[in-house]
mmCIF file of C-alpha atoms in Angstrom:
data_model
loop_
_atom_site.group_PDB
_atom_site.id
_atom_site.type_symbol
_atom_site.label_atom_id
_atom_site.label_comp_id
_atom_site.label_asym_id
_atom_site.label_seq_id
_atom_site.Cartn_x
_atom_site.Cartn_y
_atom_site.Cartn_z
ATOM 1 C CA UNK C 1 26.707 -2.947 -29.296
ATOM 2 C CA UNK C 2 27.989 -2.617 -25.641
ATOM 3 C CA UNK C 3 29.320 -5.852 -23.969
ATOM 4 C CA UNK C 4 28.073 -6.331 -20.636
ATOM 5 C CA UNK C 5 30.336 -7.445 -17.617
ATOM 6 C CA UNK C 6 29.516 -9.837 -15.365
ATOM 7 C CA UNK C 7 29.943 -9.367 -11.481
ATOM 8 C CA UNK C 8 29.157 -11.881 -8.624
ATOM 9 C CA UNK C 9 27.935 -10.850 -5.337
ATOM 10 C CA UNK C 10 29.195 -12.543 -2.885
ATOM 11 C CA UNK C 11 25.447 -14.494 -1.796
ATOM 12 C CA UNK C 12 25.823 -15.473 -5.579
ATOM 13 C CA UNK C 13 29.403 -17.313 -5.011
ATOM 14 C CA UNK C 14 28.719 -18.681 -1.598
ATOM 15 C CA UNK C 15 25.559 -20.267 -3.138
ATOM 16 C CA UNK C 16 27.583 -21.365 -6.636
ATOM 17 C CA UNK C 17 29.986 -23.287 -4.211
ATOM 18 C CA UNK C 18 27.342 -25.092 -2.161
ATOM 19 C CA UNK C 19 25.061 -25.970 -5.168
ATOM 20 C CA UNK C 20 27.616 -27.425 -7.366
ATOM 21 C CA UNK C 21 27.868 -24.270 -9.806
ATOM 22 C CA UNK C 22 30.805 -23.129 -11.816
ATOM 23 C CA UNK C 23 31.679 -19.792 -13.207
ATOM 24 C CA UNK C 24 31.786 -20.769 -16.365
ATOM 25 C CA UNK C 25 28.452 -22.408 -16.456
ATOM 26 C CA UNK C 26 26.802 -19.404 -14.875
ATOM 27 C CA UNK C 27 28.555 -16.990 -18.035
ATOM 28 C CA UNK C 28 27.344 -19.741 -20.548
ATOM 29 C CA UNK C 29 23.836 -19.471 -18.970
ATOM 30 C CA UNK C 30 23.714 -15.533 -19.418
ATOM 31 C CA UNK C 31 25.397 -15.487 -22.774
ATOM 32 C CA UNK C 32 23.152 -18.561 -24.220
ATOM 33 C CA UNK C 33 20.487 -19.770 -22.043
ATOM 34 C CA UNK C 34 17.119 -18.737 -22.089
ATOM 35 C CA UNK C 35 16.152 -15.392 -20.791
ATOM 36 C CA UNK C 36 13.237 -14.570 -18.574
ATOM 37 C CA UNK C 37 11.904 -11.848 -16.748
ATOM 38 C CA UNK C 38 11.594 -12.185 -12.944
ATOM 39 C CA UNK C 39 10.411 -10.505 -9.713
ATOM 40 C CA UNK C 40 11.210 -7.017 -8.513
ATOM 41 C CA UNK C 41 12.640 -6.254 -11.885
ATOM 42 C CA UNK C 42 15.360 -8.971 -11.826
ATOM 43 C CA UNK C 43 16.419 -11.116 -15.323
ATOM 44 C CA UNK C 44 16.344 -14.681 -15.102
ATOM 45 C CA UNK C 45 18.728 -16.983 -17.446
ATOM 46 C CA UNK C 46 18.298 -21.001 -17.514
ATOM 47 C CA UNK C 47 20.114 -23.376 -19.304
ATOM 48 C CA UNK C 48 20.220 -26.970 -19.272
ATOM 49 C CA UNK C 49 24.231 -28.755 -18.962
ATOM 50 C CA UNK C 50 25.176 -32.524 -19.882
ATOM 51 C CA UNK C 51 26.248 -33.648 -16.018
ATOM 52 C CA UNK C 52 26.775 -37.447 -16.078
ATOM 53 C CA UNK C 53 27.674 -37.525 -12.677
ATOM 54 C CA UNK C 54 27.142 -37.500 -9.343
ATOM 55 C CA UNK C 55 25.852 -35.249 -7.021
ATOM 56 C CA UNK C 56 25.081 -36.052 -3.202
ATOM 57 C CA UNK C 57 25.276 -39.558 -3.714
ATOM 58 C CA UNK C 58 22.724 -40.040 -6.502
ATOM 59 C CA UNK C 59 23.620 -39.928 -10.160
ATOM 60 C CA UNK C 60 22.032 -37.432 -12.553
ATOM 61 C CA UNK C 61 22.850 -36.557 -16.353
ATOM 62 C CA UNK C 62 21.454 -33.275 -16.260
ATOM 63 C CA UNK C 63 22.347 -29.826 -14.176
ATOM 64 C CA UNK C 64 19.794 -26.951 -14.841
ATOM 65 C CA UNK C 65 21.323 -23.404 -13.861
ATOM 66 C CA UNK C 66 18.823 -20.854 -12.967
ATOM 67 C CA UNK C 67 20.884 -17.556 -13.022
ATOM 68 C CA UNK C 68 19.212 -14.465 -11.576
ATOM 69 C CA UNK C 69 20.846 -10.790 -11.811
ATOM 70 C CA UNK C 70 20.328 -7.152 -11.850
ATOM 71 C CA UNK C 71 21.334 -4.921 -14.524
ATOM 72 C CA UNK C 72 23.847 -1.999 -13.433
ATOM 73 C CA UNK C 73 25.797 0.612 -15.313
ATOM 74 C CA UNK C 74 27.270 -1.697 -18.370
ATOM 75 C CA UNK C 75 27.410 -4.638 -16.203
ATOM 76 C CA UNK C 76 25.176 -7.557 -14.947
ATOM 77 C CA UNK C 77 25.422 -8.544 -11.151
ATOM 78 C CA UNK C 78 24.822 -12.098 -10.123
ATOM 79 C CA UNK C 79 22.561 -12.192 -7.280
ATOM 80 C CA UNK C 80 21.908 -15.760 -6.848
ATOM 81 C CA UNK C 81 22.179 -19.408 -8.729
ATOM 82 C CA UNK C 82 20.055 -22.158 -8.186
ATOM 83 C CA UNK C 83 20.588 -25.650 -9.483
ATOM 84 C CA UNK C 84 18.478 -28.753 -10.525
ATOM 85 C CA UNK C 85 19.494 -31.886 -11.169
ATOM 86 C CA UNK C 86 17.832 -34.492 -12.852
#
C-alpha cells in the first residue's frame, strides 16, 4: 500500500489559523476520522476532538473538524478546513 503524503494549500492554512485548527488535528482527521464523498470529486474527513476550552469568549467541550481534500499523485491536498465548536 502506498502511503499518501498530506500537503496543505495556502487557503487551508489561512482558514486553519482563523478557525483554530492545528496541523496535527487535520492529519488525525484524515488518518482516523470518518471519510465521506464531497462535491466536485473531493473527499471529506470529519473527526471530533475533546476541546474543553474557550473559543471567542465562550466555553466548549468539543471541537469538530471537517477537512476537504483533493487527491493528487501519491498525495492529498488539503484545500479547506471547517471547525465547529459545541
